[in-house]
Amino acid sequence: MSSIEIASGAVRMLEPEDLSLLKVFASGMKHHEFLKKEQIVNYSKQHRNSIDYRISRLHEMRLIGKDEAGYTLLMAGLDAIALKVLADKDIVVGMGMPIGIGKESDVIKAVTPSGEERAVKFFRIGRISFRDARRKRTYGDNVGIHSWLMMNIEAAKKEYDILQTLRRTGIRIPTAYYRAFHSIVMNNISGSMLIDLKKLKRPSTILRNILNNIRICYNNDIINCDISEYNIILDDKEKIWIIDWPQAVTRKHPNANELIKRDVFNIVKFFNRRFGTVKVLEEALNEVITSPSI
């Protein structure tokens, strides 16, 4: 059973005191991976007898873990907090089937109180890749040295902020409606990822549109840093959507030149190989970083 399935089942059973205790774990993540019972009592302001009962409930629901170091919030526990926030604020009232399951995020269908479809992205930067992810990503000093869950919260915050910044550019990106901890509620984009397409009617035109989008972002001080056939969706009107922005950086990044080059070369190489376009790599890069339009 996935953590979101565990969390979805637990949310219906959570009592206010349970949620309050989960939030104690969440607020302590910057400084503590594990909390001793005395710390939980002090931070929660609840009676020790009540704490024993609540800890037992949360552990049985698989929202917190336990070992000799103390108690720790699990991914399902963070999922449960986010889902409760979204439900309490009437952002979404129901969760559906997975849209996409990746190495660093799960995207799940959801529905609003008015019946509109949404996609909720839950970040899943794992404990195993925590050190490597800290090295590759730039989240500032907000990520606690022990907290891999905190990195997921910071990744969601970063992507949400980037999406808000890029809204004014007119390029097709997910609309970010709300962020709750490590989750972002977005519009549900219908289409196919480029990696799943074997043929295109107008590959050169679509490539030009992608490069134009990269150029617009670059001119607005944003480099995606992860452009590939896995994060570009083509909808039924052959319009392109660029998804996944948590690794984005500004042009002030010390490796900005290499990062924009990598983005451009990745997508041009894919189109040349898969769809038979003949775009010259250096020419494409020059168009992106110097041309007012393509």
C-alpha positions as MATLAB code, in Angstrom:
seq = 'MSSIEIASGAVRMLEPEDLSLLKVFASGMKHHEFLKKEQIVNYSKQHRNSIDYRISRLHEMRLIGKDEAGYTLLMAGLDAIALKVLADKDIVVGMGMPIGIGKESDVIKAVTPSGEERAVKFFRIGRISFRDARRKRTYGDNVGIHSWLMMNIEAAKKEYDILQTLRRTGIRIPTAYYRAFHSIVMNNISGSMLIDLKKLKRPSTILRNILNNIRICYNNDIINCDISEYNIILDDKEKIWIIDWPQAVTRKHPNANELIKRDVFNIVKFFNRRFGTVKVLEEALNEVITSPSI';
ca = [
       0.000    0.000    0.000;
       1.376    3.413   -0.973;
       1.835    6.228    1.515;
      -0.977    8.236   -0.110;
      -3.333    5.256    0.257;
      -2.334    4.912    3.911;
      -2.831    8.644    4.453;
      -6.182    8.751    2.644;
      -7.534    6.009    4.891;
      -6.115    7.600    8.033;
      -7.438   11.103    7.375;
     -11.005    9.929    7.908;
     -10.069    8.588   11.338;
      -7.894   11.481   12.526;
      -9.178   13.308   15.577;
      -8.171   16.930   16.300;
      -5.654   15.792   18.922;
      -4.088   13.364   16.445;
      -3.667   16.099   13.856;
      -2.240   18.444   16.479;
       0.402   15.862   17.345;
       1.259   15.262   13.679;
       1.815   18.995   13.321;
       4.237   18.857   16.269;
       6.331   16.376   14.307;
       6.071   18.519   11.177;
       7.141   21.704   12.956;
      10.123   19.943   14.499;
      11.488   18.581   11.212;
      13.963   21.414   10.675;
      15.878   20.483   13.795;
      14.915   16.931   14.779;
      14.506   13.793   12.731;
      13.384   11.942   15.865;
      11.541   13.182   18.943;
      11.726   11.640   22.389;
       8.477   11.294   24.314;
       9.472   14.074   26.715;
      10.011   16.425   23.770;
       6.624   15.502   22.335;
       4.963   16.234   25.687;
       6.724   19.594   25.989;
       6.033   20.706   22.407;
       2.422   19.538   22.264;
       1.295   20.875   25.675;
      -0.837   17.742   25.981;
      -0.964   15.503   29.063;
       1.450   12.572   29.081;
      -1.389   10.024   29.272;
      -2.999   11.611   26.232;
       0.338   11.600   24.400;
       0.751    7.857   25.002;
      -2.672    7.219   23.517;
      -2.156    9.507   20.517;
       1.300    8.139   19.730;
      -0.107    4.617   19.821;
      -2.911    5.599   17.410;
      -0.609    7.367   14.961;
       1.830    4.465   15.042;
      -0.946    1.954   14.363;
      -2.136    4.098   11.444;
       1.468    4.016   10.111;
       1.788    7.800   10.147;
       4.757    7.871   12.526;
       7.652    5.479   13.011;
       9.547    4.399   16.098;
      13.042    3.155   16.914;
      15.627    3.536   19.667;
      16.175    7.199   18.712;
      12.533    8.075   19.317;
       9.533    8.802   17.106;
       9.628   10.238   13.610;
       7.120   11.464   11.040;
       6.714    9.128    8.072;
       5.863   10.136    4.514;
       2.300    8.882    5.050;
       2.058   11.193    8.053;
       3.133   14.184    5.989;
       0.658   13.110    3.291;
      -2.105   12.977    5.907;
      -1.368   16.508    7.135;
      -1.418   17.863    3.577;
      -4.650   16.038    2.710;
      -6.334   17.324    5.876;
      -5.338   20.905    5.028;
      -6.680   20.549    1.482;
      -9.937   19.045    2.742;
     -10.449   21.585    5.544;
      -9.937   24.459    3.112;
     -12.268   22.892    0.515;
      -9.479   22.803   -2.064;
     -10.149   19.152   -2.887;
     -12.753   16.815   -1.436;
     -11.748   13.513   -2.995;
      -8.709   11.693   -4.323;
      -8.749    9.432   -7.368;
      -6.371    7.285   -9.379;
      -2.664    8.013   -9.910;
      -1.817   10.040  -13.016;
       1.918    9.512  -12.820;
       4.302    7.836  -10.382;
       7.913    8.969  -10.639;
      11.190    8.827   -8.749;
      10.639   12.173   -7.076;
       6.875   12.740   -7.149;
       3.464   11.082   -7.307;
       0.656   12.851   -9.171;
      -2.873   11.865   -8.150;
      -6.238   12.831   -9.609;
      -8.486   14.848   -7.309;
     -11.840   16.601   -7.400;
     -12.937   19.986   -6.043;
     -16.197   20.652   -4.142;
     -17.702   21.903   -7.435;
     -16.706   18.715   -9.267;
     -13.735   20.087  -11.214;
     -10.800   17.763  -11.848;
      -7.435   18.594  -10.343;
      -4.021   16.952  -10.141;
      -2.234   16.882   -6.792;
       1.524   16.473   -6.940;
       3.158   14.962   -3.842;
       6.945   15.262   -3.746;
       8.834   12.046   -3.034;
      12.519   12.933   -2.820;
      13.651    9.838   -0.994;
      15.772    9.189    2.039;
      18.236    7.148   -0.056;
      18.897   10.006   -2.472;
      18.812   12.714    0.219;
      22.525   13.555    0.237;
      22.806   13.489   -3.538;
      19.664   15.613   -3.882;
      21.044   18.207   -1.458;
      24.204   18.403   -3.564;
      22.363   18.822   -6.881;
      19.564   21.138   -5.738;
      19.533   24.639   -4.298;
      17.033   25.087   -1.492;
      18.975   27.533    0.662;
      19.263   27.125    4.417;
      15.643   26.165    5.064;
      16.237   22.439    4.752;
      17.084   20.842    8.076;
      20.284   18.830    8.031;
      18.449   15.676    9.137;
      15.147   16.107    7.369;
      14.601   14.452    4.008;
      10.876   15.210    4.434;
      11.713   18.887    4.761;
      13.405   18.733    1.374;
      10.096   17.621   -0.144;
       8.345   20.614    1.428;
      11.001   22.969    0.102;
      10.831   21.378   -3.363;
       7.068   21.944   -3.460;
       7.476   25.526   -2.299;
      10.125   26.182   -4.922;
       8.073   24.726   -7.773;
       4.946   26.584   -6.635;
       6.841   29.896   -6.580;
       8.361   29.228  -10.028;
       4.960   28.412  -11.517;
       3.529   31.625  -10.078;
       6.437   33.605  -11.534;
       6.011   32.066  -14.994;
       2.236   32.600  -15.176;
       2.686   36.068  -16.666;
       4.863   34.788  -19.526;
       2.003   33.089  -21.374;
       3.755   29.753  -21.816;
       1.778   26.600  -21.095;
       2.683   25.322  -17.673;
       0.591   23.775  -14.909;
      -1.623   26.239  -13.052;
      -0.716   25.996   -9.384;
      -3.815   26.678   -7.307;
      -2.586   25.865   -3.817;
       0.353   24.405   -1.911;
       0.035   22.373    1.272;
       3.357   21.272    2.756;
       4.930   18.945    0.132;
       1.946   18.957   -2.253;
       0.760   21.263   -5.038;
      -2.784   21.318   -6.389;
      -2.738   21.960  -10.150;
      -4.963   21.695  -13.201;
      -5.196   18.257  -14.760;
      -3.423   18.377  -18.158;
      -4.700   15.848  -20.687;
      -2.203   14.708  -23.272;
       0.788   12.474  -23.947;
       4.374   12.795  -22.824;
       6.832   13.119  -25.688;
       8.599    9.941  -24.604;
       5.391    7.985  -25.378;
       4.978    9.359  -28.912;
       6.501    7.531  -31.887;
       5.387    9.946  -34.628;
       4.508   13.627  -34.919;
       2.780   15.398  -37.794;
       4.942   18.513  -37.500;
       8.009   17.678  -35.405;
      10.040   20.700  -36.541;
       7.228   23.068  -35.598;
       6.762   21.447  -32.204;
      10.498   21.569  -31.530;
      10.528   25.238  -32.481;
       7.674   25.874  -30.039;
       9.514   24.079  -27.252;
      12.682   26.086  -27.877;
      10.608   29.254  -27.943;
       9.179   28.374  -24.535;
      12.670   27.728  -23.177;
      13.735   31.103  -24.608;
      10.808   32.928  -22.976;
      11.690   31.383  -19.614;
      15.345   32.272  -20.106;
      14.429   35.882  -20.921;
      12.404   35.893  -17.699;
      15.449   34.753  -15.719;
      14.369   31.093  -15.344;
      16.151   27.920  -16.497;
      14.204   24.688  -16.041;
      17.332   22.502  -15.626;
      15.401   19.317  -16.395;
      13.987   19.713  -19.918;
      13.528   16.324  -21.553;
      11.026   14.101  -23.317;
       9.752   13.081  -19.869;
       8.450   16.481  -18.750;
       6.876   17.842  -21.926;
       3.237   16.993  -22.676;
       1.565   17.366  -26.060;
      -2.194   17.918  -25.772;
      -4.870   16.973  -28.318;
      -4.447   20.346  -30.069;
      -0.689   19.738  -30.424;
       0.078   22.436  -27.872;
       3.077   21.790  -25.657;
       3.062   21.953  -21.862;
       6.257   21.969  -19.815;
       5.783   20.337  -16.425;
       8.109   19.747  -13.444;
       9.992   22.870  -12.325;
      11.465   22.097   -8.860;
      15.057   22.087  -10.157;
      14.731   25.469  -11.886;
      17.332   28.160  -11.215;
      17.828   31.774  -12.203;
      20.415   33.004  -14.688;
      22.497   34.152  -11.721;
      23.293   30.523  -10.934;
      27.054   29.921  -11.324;
      26.390   27.057  -13.758;
      23.627   28.830  -15.693;
      25.406   28.603  -19.055;
      25.906   24.859  -18.774;
      22.375   24.289  -17.495;
      20.638   26.115  -20.350;
      22.947   24.334  -22.809;
      22.005   20.968  -21.320;
      18.273   21.728  -21.540;
      18.501   22.778  -25.183;
      20.800   19.958  -26.268;
      18.686   17.307  -24.482;
      15.489   18.169  -26.294;
      17.103   18.811  -29.703;
      18.974   15.498  -29.585;
      15.746   13.701  -28.730;
      13.846   15.276  -31.653;
      16.685   14.616  -34.088;
      16.880   10.990  -33.008;
      13.184   10.154  -32.557;
      11.466   12.291  -35.177;
      14.199   12.876  -37.753;
      14.577   16.624  -37.356;
      17.934   18.077  -38.362;
      18.325   20.926  -35.917;
      21.944   21.928  -35.258;
      22.651   21.943  -31.512;
      24.735   25.122  -31.345;
      22.312   26.921  -33.626;
      19.398   26.006  -31.341;
      21.294   27.194  -28.270;
      22.183   30.482  -29.937;
      18.539   31.068  -30.848;
      17.435   30.478  -27.271;
      19.957   32.710  -25.544;
      20.257   35.561  -28.064;
      17.134   35.807  -30.221;
      14.148   37.964  -29.215;
      11.949   35.380  -30.955;
      12.272   32.076  -32.798;
];
